[in-house]
XYZ file of C-alpha atoms in Angstrom:
422
model
C 45.938 3.332 58.284
C 47.195 4.222 54.822
C 47.425 1.829 51.884
C 50.826 0.136 51.348
C 51.510 -1.116 49.767
C 52.190 -20.001 28.037
C 52.164 -20.896 24.733
C 55.267 -22.626 25.894
C 57.715 -20.824 23.682
C 58.086 -23.612 21.161
C 56.773 -23.855 17.632
C 53.059 -23.172 17.710
C 50.377 -21.780 15.460
C 49.042 -18.422 16.516
C 45.378 -17.881 15.714
C 45.388 -14.336 14.439
C 44.093 -12.652 11.323
C 46.896 -12.031 8.802
C 47.910 -8.477 8.153
C 47.398 -7.995 4.388
C 49.212 -5.140 2.731
C 48.189 -4.118 -0.784
C 45.855 -5.880 -3.264
C 45.888 -9.392 -4.728
C 47.686 -8.431 -7.988
C 51.458 -8.379 -8.473
C 53.076 -5.266 -7.126
C 55.785 -3.313 -8.985
C 59.173 -2.729 -7.484
C 59.470 1.055 -7.580
C 63.224 0.799 -8.212
C 63.130 -1.188 -11.477
C 59.456 -1.629 -12.320
C 59.632 -5.430 -12.170
C 56.959 -7.524 -10.554
C 57.574 -8.071 -6.851
C 58.340 -11.680 -5.900
C 55.439 -12.872 -3.732
C 57.330 -16.101 -2.963
C 59.520 -14.098 -0.609
C 58.632 -14.342 3.048
C 57.191 -11.444 5.026
C 59.234 -8.734 6.657
C 59.895 -9.727 10.262
C 61.711 -7.864 13.013
C 62.361 -9.335 16.456
C 63.507 -7.842 19.755
C 65.628 -7.839 21.860
C 68.297 -7.194 19.242
C 70.708 -10.019 18.450
C 73.704 -10.088 20.794
C 72.073 -7.534 23.080
C 73.448 -7.496 26.603
C 72.223 -6.159 29.926
C 68.625 -6.869 28.953
C 66.158 -6.520 31.874
C 64.826 -9.771 33.287
C 61.359 -8.444 32.482
C 62.158 -8.622 28.744
C 59.611 -9.928 26.240
C 60.084 -11.307 22.722
C 58.758 -8.504 20.582
C 57.740 -8.990 16.941
C 56.783 -6.725 14.071
C 55.521 -8.303 10.823
C 54.593 -6.848 7.446
C 52.770 -8.980 4.898
C 52.118 -11.968 7.135
C 51.700 -13.207 10.667
C 53.771 -14.922 13.319
C 53.189 -18.684 13.160
C 55.946 -20.088 15.367
C 57.982 -19.039 18.371
C 60.609 -20.932 20.315
C 62.552 -19.526 23.241
C 65.310 -21.462 25.002
C 67.777 -20.646 27.714
C 71.526 -21.265 27.625
C 70.988 -24.836 28.818
C 68.597 -25.611 25.975
C 65.515 -25.572 28.176
C 62.364 -24.212 26.621
C 60.878 -21.188 28.315
C 57.138 -20.757 28.651
C 55.371 -17.580 27.585
C 52.047 -16.232 26.458
C 51.243 -14.045 23.449
C 49.942 -10.565 23.908
C 46.419 -10.055 22.665
C 47.591 -7.464 20.160
C 50.220 -9.802 18.662
C 53.055 -7.445 19.531
C 55.079 -10.040 21.410
C 55.338 -12.951 23.793
C 55.635 -12.533 27.520
C 57.581 -15.172 29.501
C 55.347 -16.703 32.133
C 57.926 -15.808 34.768
C 60.722 -13.300 34.879
C 63.931 -14.345 33.123
C 66.975 -15.144 35.210
C 69.777 -12.617 35.635
C 73.047 -13.101 33.756
C 71.607 -15.797 31.502
C 71.612 -16.067 27.712
C 68.401 -16.741 25.814
C 67.695 -17.518 22.164
C 64.390 -16.710 20.496
C 63.495 -18.182 17.095
C 60.463 -16.588 15.493
C 58.792 -17.652 12.232
C 56.302 -15.606 10.259
C 54.246 -16.856 7.302
C 53.373 -14.574 4.406
C 50.187 -14.418 2.396
C 51.655 -16.733 -0.279
C 52.697 -19.301 2.317
C 56.383 -18.372 2.227
C 58.039 -18.051 5.597
C 60.669 -15.909 7.252
C 62.545 -16.929 10.383
C 64.555 -14.630 12.587
C 66.755 -15.638 15.513
C 67.993 -13.394 18.261
C 70.289 -14.257 21.164
C 70.494 -11.914 24.116
C 71.905 -11.857 27.634
C 70.123 -10.528 30.675
C 71.628 -8.108 33.131
C 72.856 -8.854 36.624
C 70.349 -8.533 39.426
C 69.534 -4.862 39.712
C 70.862 -2.908 42.666
C 68.395 -0.070 42.119
C 65.774 0.549 44.799
C 62.619 -1.445 44.309
C 59.079 -0.184 44.202
C 57.075 -2.371 46.547
C 53.882 -3.769 45.033
C 50.972 -5.300 46.895
C 48.390 -7.410 45.062
C 45.061 -7.282 46.845
C 43.736 -10.454 45.224
C 44.569 -13.720 46.951
C 44.480 -17.150 45.299
C 42.003 -19.918 46.102
C 39.376 -17.585 47.499
C 35.784 -16.804 46.628
C 35.045 -13.123 46.214
C 31.951 -10.994 45.783
C 30.821 -9.707 42.384
C 32.220 -6.194 42.973
C 35.756 -7.390 43.777
C 38.252 -5.226 41.876
C 41.793 -6.392 41.251
C 43.894 -3.866 43.132
C 47.650 -3.336 43.015
C 49.188 -0.801 45.371
C 52.663 0.725 45.072
C 55.108 2.271 47.504
C 56.374 4.685 46.454
C 53.698 5.657 43.953
C 54.271 5.155 40.217
C 55.062 8.400 38.369
C 52.710 9.217 35.513
C 55.340 8.753 32.814
C 56.027 5.155 33.967
C 52.439 3.966 34.370
C 51.979 2.642 30.819
C 55.058 0.395 31.175
C 53.827 -0.900 34.513
C 50.286 -1.412 33.238
C 51.565 -3.509 30.296
C 52.937 -5.951 32.868
C 49.615 -6.397 34.666
C 47.519 -9.246 33.269
C 43.993 -10.436 34.022
C 42.213 -13.435 32.463
C 38.588 -14.316 33.113
C 36.633 -17.499 32.400
C 34.064 -17.058 30.996
C 35.578 -14.018 29.287
C 34.534 -10.700 30.747
C 37.063 -8.097 29.626
C 37.819 -5.036 31.675
C 40.291 -2.195 32.052
C 42.844 -0.767 34.471
C 42.501 2.645 36.061
C 45.057 4.561 38.137
C 44.466 6.798 41.076
C 45.645 10.287 40.298
C 48.632 9.970 42.627
C 49.761 6.601 41.182
C 49.576 4.787 44.517
C 46.960 2.256 43.378
C 45.630 0.831 40.119
C 42.309 -1.014 39.835
C 41.000 -3.537 37.291
C 37.324 -4.176 36.747
C 34.885 -4.920 33.940
C 32.226 -2.401 32.864
C 29.680 -4.452 34.828
C 29.971 -6.523 37.958
C 31.575 -9.952 37.658
C 29.206 -12.770 36.773
C 28.864 -15.315 39.587
C 31.016 -18.365 38.901
C 33.684 -16.435 36.967
C 37.290 -17.526 37.462
C 39.781 -14.665 37.550
C 43.541 -15.183 37.117
C 45.871 -12.285 37.839
C 49.580 -11.771 37.223
C 51.599 -8.748 38.186
C 54.866 -9.454 36.320
C 56.893 -6.605 37.738
C 60.133 -8.265 38.863
C 63.098 -6.354 37.484
C 60.942 -4.026 35.404
C 62.658 -0.658 34.954
C 60.335 1.972 36.422
C 61.397 5.493 35.656
C 65.093 6.324 35.789
C 66.106 4.999 39.156
C 63.799 2.200 40.337
C 62.712 -1.336 39.414
C 59.737 -3.564 40.122
C 60.006 -5.886 43.063
C 58.373 -9.257 42.362
C 56.178 -11.633 40.394
C 52.756 -11.997 41.934
C 50.017 -14.340 40.711
C 46.640 -15.489 42.007
C 43.557 -17.305 40.732
C 40.194 -17.166 42.487
C 36.480 -17.367 41.777
C 33.507 -15.072 42.045
C 30.668 -16.281 44.237
C 27.006 -15.402 44.557
C 25.797 -11.835 44.288
C 25.108 -9.899 47.454
C 25.175 -6.202 48.232
C 24.473 -3.858 51.116
C 22.746 -0.487 50.876
C 22.881 1.893 53.824
C 20.634 4.963 53.916
C 21.472 7.625 56.448
C 17.971 9.104 56.146
C 16.356 5.942 57.472
C 19.288 4.583 59.465
C 18.659 1.211 57.826
C 20.875 -1.257 55.973
C 19.154 -3.213 53.180
C 20.758 -6.547 52.340
C 20.102 -7.709 48.766
C 20.816 -11.050 47.150
C 20.473 -11.101 43.337
C 18.768 -7.728 43.672
C 16.113 -8.925 46.093
C 15.865 -7.757 49.658
C 16.544 -10.465 52.197
C 16.867 -8.371 55.357
C 16.799 -4.858 56.773
C 19.053 -3.998 59.664
C 18.995 -0.851 61.829
C 22.320 0.989 61.884
C 23.994 3.873 63.620
C 26.469 5.731 61.422
C 29.068 8.384 62.194
C 28.059 11.302 64.353
C 28.483 14.809 62.842
C 31.999 15.250 64.200
C 33.154 11.910 62.717
C 30.805 11.343 59.756
C 30.609 8.196 57.659
C 31.621 8.327 53.989
C 28.944 8.274 51.298
C 29.804 6.296 48.183
C 30.234 2.871 46.671
C 32.712 0.793 48.605
C 33.767 -2.861 48.788
C 34.211 -5.136 51.765
C 37.984 -5.506 52.095
C 38.546 -7.551 55.257
C 36.527 -9.643 57.710
C 37.521 -10.194 61.329
C 35.675 -12.306 63.877
C 37.391 -10.225 66.529
C 39.748 -7.269 66.309
C 40.916 -4.267 68.311
C 40.247 -0.673 67.311
C 42.974 1.641 68.552
C 42.326 5.285 67.649
C 44.826 6.910 69.966
C 46.806 8.230 66.999
C 43.788 9.822 65.296
C 42.789 13.473 65.734
C 39.321 12.474 66.886
C 40.393 9.243 68.529
C 41.734 8.278 71.858
C 40.164 4.930 72.667
C 40.972 1.237 72.483
C 38.120 -1.229 72.162
C 37.734 -4.872 71.192
C 34.968 -5.486 68.651
C 33.392 -8.606 67.180
C 32.365 -9.400 63.590
C 34.087 -6.437 61.953
C 34.139 -5.906 58.167
C 36.379 -3.163 56.793
C 35.351 -1.090 53.763
C 37.697 1.929 53.898
C 41.377 2.351 54.709
C 40.355 5.250 56.930
C 38.857 2.861 59.451
C 35.184 2.440 58.537
C 33.777 -0.978 59.367
C 30.463 -2.713 59.775
C 30.713 -4.237 63.215
C 28.919 -5.447 66.267
C 28.164 -2.569 68.632
C 25.954 -3.783 71.465
C 26.628 -0.516 73.323
C 24.710 1.473 70.682
C 21.778 -0.854 70.013
C 19.426 1.702 71.518
C 20.557 4.271 68.943
C 20.598 1.986 65.927
C 17.829 2.906 63.522
C 17.441 6.457 64.832
C 20.637 8.252 65.896
C 24.215 8.401 64.617
C 26.690 7.958 67.431
C 29.663 6.109 65.906
C 33.102 7.358 64.928
C 32.284 6.682 61.229
C 31.537 2.976 61.290
C 28.225 1.295 60.584
C 27.210 0.018 63.997
C 24.795 -2.921 64.061
C 23.547 -5.239 66.747
C 25.566 -8.253 67.847
C 22.960 -10.577 66.325
C 22.946 -8.720 62.986
C 26.740 -8.511 62.827
C 27.049 -12.246 63.409
C 24.456 -12.924 60.676
C 26.213 -10.604 58.232
C 29.527 -12.350 58.761
C 27.841 -15.545 57.589
C 26.426 -14.125 54.344
C 28.963 -11.571 53.106
C 32.225 -12.033 51.220
C 35.218 -9.838 50.604
C 34.349 -8.095 47.347
C 30.696 -7.450 48.135
C 29.481 -3.948 47.370
C 28.375 -1.631 50.151
C 26.707 1.634 49.196
C 26.267 4.369 51.789
C 24.239 7.461 50.966
C 23.120 10.661 52.613
C 26.007 11.369 54.986
C 27.915 14.607 55.406
C 31.055 13.626 53.458
C 31.804 11.908 50.168
C 34.115 8.925 49.780
C 37.584 10.009 48.705
C 39.357 8.193 45.811
C 41.664 5.521 47.162
C 40.077 5.406 50.604
C 39.500 1.698 50.168
C 38.975 -0.071 46.841
C 37.025 2.722 45.217
C 36.864 1.381 41.636
C 33.042 1.408 41.642
C 32.605 4.898 42.984
C 32.842 6.441 39.496
C 31.075 5.904 36.178
C 32.692 3.658 33.544
C 33.599 6.657 31.380
C 35.414 8.287 34.272
C 37.036 5.006 35.271
C 38.623 4.361 31.848
C 40.028 7.888 31.751
C 42.396 6.639 34.446
C 43.990 4.044 32.156
C 47.553 4.696 30.994
C 46.885 2.642 27.821
C 44.089 2.807 25.221
C 40.849 1.077 26.184
C 38.800 -0.621 23.410
C 36.005 1.734 22.401
C 33.440 -1.078 22.370
C 34.033 -1.901 26.019
C 30.895 -0.475 27.629
C 28.453 -1.277 30.431
C 25.287 -3.230 29.717
C 22.639 -0.832 28.318
C 19.886 -1.709 30.788
C 20.373 -0.618 34.374
C 19.244 -2.995 37.141
C 16.423 -2.199 39.543
C 18.994 -1.504 42.249
C 22.030 0.202 40.657
C 25.151 -1.563 41.800
C 23.224 -4.437 43.324
C 22.912 -6.981 40.508
C 25.773 -8.568 38.609
C 25.578 -7.391 35.005
C 24.721 -3.777 35.806
C 26.978 -0.785 36.237
C 26.472 1.599 39.132
C 25.892 5.281 38.735
C 28.591 7.577 40.085
C 28.242 8.385 43.732
C 28.747 11.633 45.071
C 44.157 5.885 60.271
C 43.537 2.236 60.487
C 41.314 2.393 63.336
C 37.726 1.330 63.401
C 35.406 4.118 64.270
């Protein structure tokens, strides 16, 4: 199967360092040589422009200040109701917490305070456009609210059709992630623009709360399409657990907090249908499901399986395979899946979570980008090269690698070389 995919805006004080231009002595007006009046407020520009019409419902209140900082913002609709929003980290504007409504008029009042304490206030009134009739790009947020995920869980957004390269920065600016406690990360696009991943340099710390918003409704994307919807979710990160599968030994090592808690014999993909080597993430868990490979080149069977855990879109699962228990630990006979005994599969279902890392090594083929949530299958340096926006230079992995790369939260892994289960 292929992937388819507040500061309520009222007067508030914004905690941000003031932008200071020039020294502390009086400046000279270059036109007449007189001392510049420091009692004047700072220069402040606000967008959208006053009386602007046909403004996208994805609009933000943008600000540009010289000689001061924004200290108050108030946004109201045409019924006088205050509209909630949150400031951007870089101070460039305020993002409404939900898309604006079509064919409505909004007024933004922004105040900036200069270094001398003098203030400048600008007001802009603008009207949003009618609901767009342009085709929408469908987005899918693979991060569900009120769940507990494993420490390798990336935030994944998929797009259909894919986002063209020239539009990715605009889309990325409308994707927001907050973590508590703070653990900043970055976004990275697949080369074809079909998926974008968010992760931190190191695995999430257990107990972290992650809140995600994909504010894409009505966002102009390229020349002829718009974003489809607002999507939000908040979930937590649970305990650390990872799986390491070695084709040389035909064994799966289960680690909790970096310590081995069990070894399980496996049978991987036979040479004609090899398993993928790389760093993958458990994406789905099914107590019982049906594998139907009749549409695959090497398929042609339908089988019900128990305790199946997907880790690639191409159909690789860990699952119960009582028919191959005699081969597990010594011979690869599967169609690409990691076959384990019924007892082991049942036990694994009880200890794993979506978002747990599974590393497979030593097979005939390497994991392809996008075949699953492949955010951890590259180094951090390679990952950030996929961002459409600048990434802070100081955002780096922890300097000390863990005993088991990719197994312990707080460490960064080294790069690793049809919807049917196989």
